[in-house]
GROMACS .gro file of C-alpha atoms in nm:
model
  213
    1MET     CA    1   0.009  -0.009   0.004
    2ASP     CA    2   0.131   0.335  -0.098
    3ILE     CA    3   0.022   0.593   0.159
    4LYS     CA    4  -0.089   0.905  -0.016
    5HIS     CA    5  -0.401   1.030   0.165
    6PHE     CA    6  -0.499   0.981   0.533
    7GLY     CA    7  -0.744   1.111   0.786
    8ILE     CA    8  -0.669   1.253   1.139
    9LEU     CA    9  -0.946   1.252   1.395
   10GLY     CA   10  -0.865   1.513   1.638
   11ALA     CA   11  -0.764   1.882   1.549
   12GLY     CA   12  -0.559   1.977   1.858
   13ARG     CA   13  -0.206   2.054   1.893
   14ALA     CA   14  -0.098   1.683   1.796
   15GLY     CA   15  -0.348   1.644   1.517
   16THR     CA   16  -0.259   1.985   1.355
   17ALA     CA   17   0.128   1.918   1.395
   18LEU     CA   18   0.089   1.592   1.214
   19ALA     CA   19  -0.120   1.755   0.940
   20ARG     CA   20   0.153   2.018   0.887
   21VAL     CA   21   0.443   1.785   0.860
   22ALA     CA   22   0.239   1.552   0.633
   23ALA     CA   23   0.145   1.825   0.398
   24ALA     CA   24   0.516   1.928   0.388
   25GLN     CA   25   0.595   1.572   0.261
   26GLY     CA   26   0.346   1.599  -0.018
   27LEU     CA   27   0.063   1.390   0.158
   28GLU     CA   28  -0.293   1.476   0.145
   29VAL     CA   29  -0.473   1.514   0.481
   30GLN     CA   30  -0.826   1.546   0.594
   31ILE     CA   31  -0.894   1.633   0.956
   32ALA     CA   32  -1.200   1.612   1.171
   33SER     CA   33  -1.291   1.697   1.537
   34THR     CA   34  -1.604   1.743   1.729
   35ARG     CA   35  -1.662   2.083   1.550
   36THR     CA   36  -1.819   2.105   1.222
   37PRO     CA   37  -1.597   2.158   0.918
   38SER     CA   38  -1.714   2.514   0.874
   39ALA     CA   39  -1.639   2.581   1.253
   40MET     CA   40  -1.285   2.446   1.202
   41LYS     CA   41  -1.216   2.687   0.907
   42TYR     CA   42  -1.025   2.956   1.091
   43HIS     CA   43  -0.850   2.704   1.323
   44LEU     CA   44  -0.695   2.527   1.023
   45ALA     CA   45  -0.632   2.860   0.846
   46GLN     CA   46  -0.386   2.923   1.129
   47TYR     CA   47  -0.255   2.591   1.227
   48ALA     CA   48  -0.297   2.341   0.948
   49THR     CA   49  -0.342   2.547   0.612
   50LYS     CA   50  -0.329   2.250   0.381
   51ALA     CA   51  -0.540   2.008   0.565
   52ARG     CA   52  -0.905   1.973   0.458
   53ALA     CA   53  -1.181   1.993   0.711
   54VAL     CA   54  -1.442   1.718   0.726
   55SER     CA   55  -1.695   1.584   0.963
   56ALA     CA   56  -1.609   1.311   1.206
   57GLU     CA   57  -1.848   1.077   1.024
   58ASP     CA   58  -1.656   1.132   0.707
   59VAL     CA   59  -1.293   1.117   0.822
   60ALA     CA   60  -1.244   0.754   0.700
   61GLN     CA   61  -1.386   0.823   0.350
   62GLY     CA   62  -1.137   0.782   0.051
   63VAL     CA   63  -0.829   0.761   0.272
   64ASP     CA   64  -0.575   0.497   0.320
   65LEU     CA   65  -0.578   0.504   0.704
   66VAL     CA   66  -0.704   0.725   0.991
   67VAL     CA   67  -0.493   0.846   1.285
   68LEU     CA   68  -0.677   0.870   1.611
   69MET     CA   69  -0.559   1.175   1.808
   70VAL     CA   70  -0.845   1.257   2.039
   71PRO     CA   71  -0.809   1.227   2.411
   72GLN     CA   72  -0.897   0.900   2.553
   73GLU     CA   73  -1.162   1.050   2.778
   74GLU     CA   74  -1.342   1.156   2.450
   75LEU     CA   75  -1.348   0.819   2.271
   76GLU     CA   76  -1.713   0.761   2.399
   77ASP     CA   77  -1.808   1.031   2.138
   78VAL     CA   78  -1.634   0.833   1.851
   79ASP     CA   79  -1.873   0.606   1.669
   80PRO     CA   80  -1.700   0.293   1.580
   81LYS     CA   81  -1.907   0.225   1.274
   82THR     CA   82  -1.767   0.534   1.113
   83LEU     CA   83  -1.418   0.389   1.103
   84ALA     CA   84  -1.491   0.036   1.016
   85GLY     CA   85  -1.273  -0.115   0.760
   86THR     CA   86  -0.987   0.134   0.804
   87ILE     CA   87  -0.635   0.094   0.932
   88LEU     CA   88  -0.670   0.300   1.262
   89VAL     CA   89  -0.349   0.441   1.404
   90ASP     CA   90  -0.382   0.474   1.782
   91ALA     CA   91  -0.176   0.774   1.865
   92THR     CA   92  -0.355   0.837   2.197
   93ASN     CA   93  -0.205   0.798   2.545
   94ARG     CA   94  -0.320   0.703   2.891
   95TRP     CA   95  -0.283   0.972   3.146
   96GLU     CA   96  -0.330   0.882   3.503
   97ASP     CA   97  -0.549   1.179   3.591
   98GLU     CA   98  -0.767   1.167   3.281
   99PRO     CA   99  -1.120   1.016   3.331
  100LEU     CA  100  -1.207   0.732   3.099
  101PRO     CA  101  -1.521   0.583   2.968
  102GLN     CA  102  -1.653   0.288   3.168
  103TRP     CA  103  -1.576   0.038   2.890
  104PHE     CA  104  -1.210   0.174   2.870
  105GLU     CA  105  -1.170   0.137   3.248
  106HIS     CA  106  -1.300  -0.225   3.232
  107GLY     CA  107  -1.081  -0.317   2.957
  108LEU     CA  108  -0.761  -0.192   3.141
  109GLU     CA  109  -0.876  -0.372   3.461
  110SER     CA  110  -0.898  -0.695   3.275
  111GLY     CA  111  -0.523  -0.656   3.187
  112LEU     CA  112  -0.539  -0.528   2.840
  113THR     CA  113  -0.319  -0.252   2.709
  114SER     CA  114  -0.499   0.076   2.608
  115SER     CA  115  -0.445  -0.003   2.253
  116GLU     CA  116  -0.594  -0.349   2.288
  117VAL     CA  117  -0.888  -0.187   2.460
  118ILE     CA  118  -0.931   0.041   2.153
  119ALA     CA  119  -0.901  -0.263   1.923
  120ALA     CA  120  -1.175  -0.424   2.103
  121ARG     CA  121  -1.395  -0.105   2.086
  122PHE     CA  122  -1.321  -0.056   1.722
  123ALA     CA  123  -1.336  -0.430   1.628
  124GLY     CA  124  -1.410  -0.339   1.261
  125CYS     CA  125  -1.064  -0.171   1.225
  126ARG     CA  126  -0.713  -0.289   1.187
  127VAL     CA  127  -0.553  -0.119   1.481
  128VAL     CA  128  -0.181  -0.008   1.490
  129LYS     CA  129  -0.018   0.179   1.778
  130ALA     CA  130   0.217   0.443   1.664
  131LEU     CA  131   0.295   0.818   1.665
  132ASN     CA  132   0.201   0.842   2.036
  133HIS     CA  133   0.554   0.844   2.179
  134ILE     CA  134   0.680   1.167   2.017
  135SER     CA  135   0.569   1.518   2.127
  136HIS     CA  136   0.397   1.746   1.887
  137TRP     CA  137   0.699   1.988   1.887
  138ASP     CA  138   0.938   1.704   1.791
  139LEU     CA  139   0.693   1.574   1.533
  140ASP     CA  140   0.683   1.918   1.367
  141ALA     CA  141   1.049   1.969   1.363
  142ASP     CA  142   1.207   2.057   1.035
  143LYS     CA  143   1.296   1.774   0.795
  144ALA     CA  144   1.665   1.828   0.803
  145SER     CA  145   1.683   1.784   1.183
  146ARG     CA  146   1.458   1.467   1.168
  147ARG     CA  147   1.690   1.313   0.909
  148SER     CA  148   2.008   1.407   1.078
  149ALA     CA  149   1.889   1.257   1.417
  150GLN     CA  150   1.767   0.949   1.242
  151ARG     CA  151   1.493   0.927   1.509
  152ALA     CA  152   1.307   0.603   1.523
  153LEU     CA  153   0.935   0.564   1.600
  154GLY     CA  154   0.770   0.241   1.711
  155VAL     CA  155   0.490   0.060   1.523
  156ALA     CA  156   0.279  -0.210   1.705
  157SER     CA  157   0.012  -0.420   1.569
  158ASP     CA  158  -0.148  -0.776   1.534
  159ASP     CA  159  -0.192  -0.710   1.159
  160ALA     CA  160   0.145  -0.737   0.979
  161GLU     CA  161   0.007  -0.572   0.662
  162ALA     CA  162  -0.142  -0.283   0.848
  163ALA     CA  163   0.189  -0.240   1.053
  164GLU     CA  164   0.389  -0.211   0.734
  165ALA     CA  165   0.143   0.046   0.600
  166VAL     CA  166   0.192   0.259   0.894
  167ALA     CA  167   0.554   0.206   0.887
  168GLN     CA  168   0.555   0.340   0.533
  169LEU     CA  169   0.370   0.657   0.667
  170VAL     CA  170   0.639   0.685   0.943
  171ARG     CA  171   0.905   0.674   0.677
  172LYS     CA  172   0.736   0.944   0.462
  173LEU     CA  173   0.714   1.165   0.772
  174GLY     CA  174   1.088   1.147   0.789
  175PHE     CA  175   1.139   0.890   1.072
  176ALA     CA  176   1.272   0.547   1.088
  177PRO     CA  177   1.005   0.283   1.183
  178VAL     CA  178   1.057   0.004   1.411
  179ILE     CA  179   0.802  -0.272   1.413
  180LEU     CA  180   0.708  -0.434   1.741
  181LYS     CA  181   0.611  -0.798   1.773
  182ASN     CA  182   0.237  -0.739   1.842
  183LEU     CA  183  -0.016  -0.480   1.958
  184ALA     CA  184   0.020  -0.572   2.316
  185ALA     CA  185   0.397  -0.480   2.288
  186GLY     CA  186   0.267  -0.125   2.223
  187ARG     CA  187   0.259  -0.087   2.599
  188MET     CA  188   0.648  -0.015   2.564
  189LEU     CA  189   0.549   0.307   2.376
  190GLU     CA  190   0.322   0.444   2.645
  191PRO     CA  191   0.409   0.727   2.887
  192GLN     CA  192   0.546   0.485   3.158
  193GLY     CA  193   0.749   0.297   2.888
  194PRO     CA  194   1.126   0.316   2.825
  195VAL     CA  195   1.098   0.508   2.494
  196PHE     CA  196   0.825   0.775   2.551
  197ASN     CA  197   0.947   1.116   2.435
  198GLU     CA  198   1.299   0.979   2.400
  199VAL     CA  199   1.503   1.063   2.081
  200LEU     CA  200   1.654   0.728   1.985
  201ASP     CA  201   1.780   0.573   1.671
  202ALA     CA  202   1.640   0.247   1.538
  203GLU     CA  203   1.898   0.013   1.682
  204ILE     CA  204   1.860   0.153   2.030
  205LEU     CA  205   1.473   0.181   2.020
  206ARG     CA  206   1.473  -0.190   1.881
  207ARG     CA  207   1.680  -0.313   2.189
  208LEU     CA  208   1.461  -0.129   2.445
  209VAL     CA  209   1.138  -0.258   2.316
  210GLY     CA  210   1.254  -0.603   2.237
  211ALA     CA  211   1.173  -0.581   1.877
  212ASP     CA  212   1.323  -0.847   1.624
  213GLY     CA  213   1.568  -0.760   1.352
   0.00000   0.00000   0.00000
C-alpha cells in the first residue's frame, strides 16, 4: 500500500502538527474534530493550512488510514461504525489523571493495554499503535533535523500488513520505523514505557522494546 492520503481524527496540537508535517511531505490530509468543518475553518487557516476539514463521520472516507488523536476520555463520542474497515492508528496516550469511559476502564482492569482496549472497541478496524511517543513539537521539527537525528518511532500491531502500511507513513514523515512484535507490545510506547518522548535511533529503540531484527 502506498500511503498518499490519510485522515486525522482530532484537531488539537498533535493533530494539527501531524497535518503540517504530512503536508510538507506531499501527503494529502483530511482532519475532523467534534466541531463542524465550517467551524474549523479559521482554526485550520492558522494551524494546518493545507488540511481539508471534514466531519467526524466522513474522516475515514477515501483515505488509506486514519490516525486517532483525540483524548482517550473523549473516545465515547467516536462512533466505531464510522471507522469500520480502516487501518486505525492509535496515537492516543493513557494519562493517570484522565477520566475514562467505563468500557475503557473495564478493559484496562482486565489486563489489556490501552491499544488492545481500543482494538476491542473498534473491532471493525485494523488497529496499529504508533505516533504516540513523540511530542507534537518534535513531530513538527524541520525535515533536516529529523533526518540528521535518524529518530526512530515504534509501530505495534497484530496485523502485519497494517503495521507495514503505518511504517511506510512513518518513513514518509521523515522517521525510521521499528515494528514491534504485536499490539500488546505497544505498552512499551506508552508514557510509563522506556522510549516515551526519548530521541532514539532504530537500533537503540529496537533493543529497548525487544523488537526483532
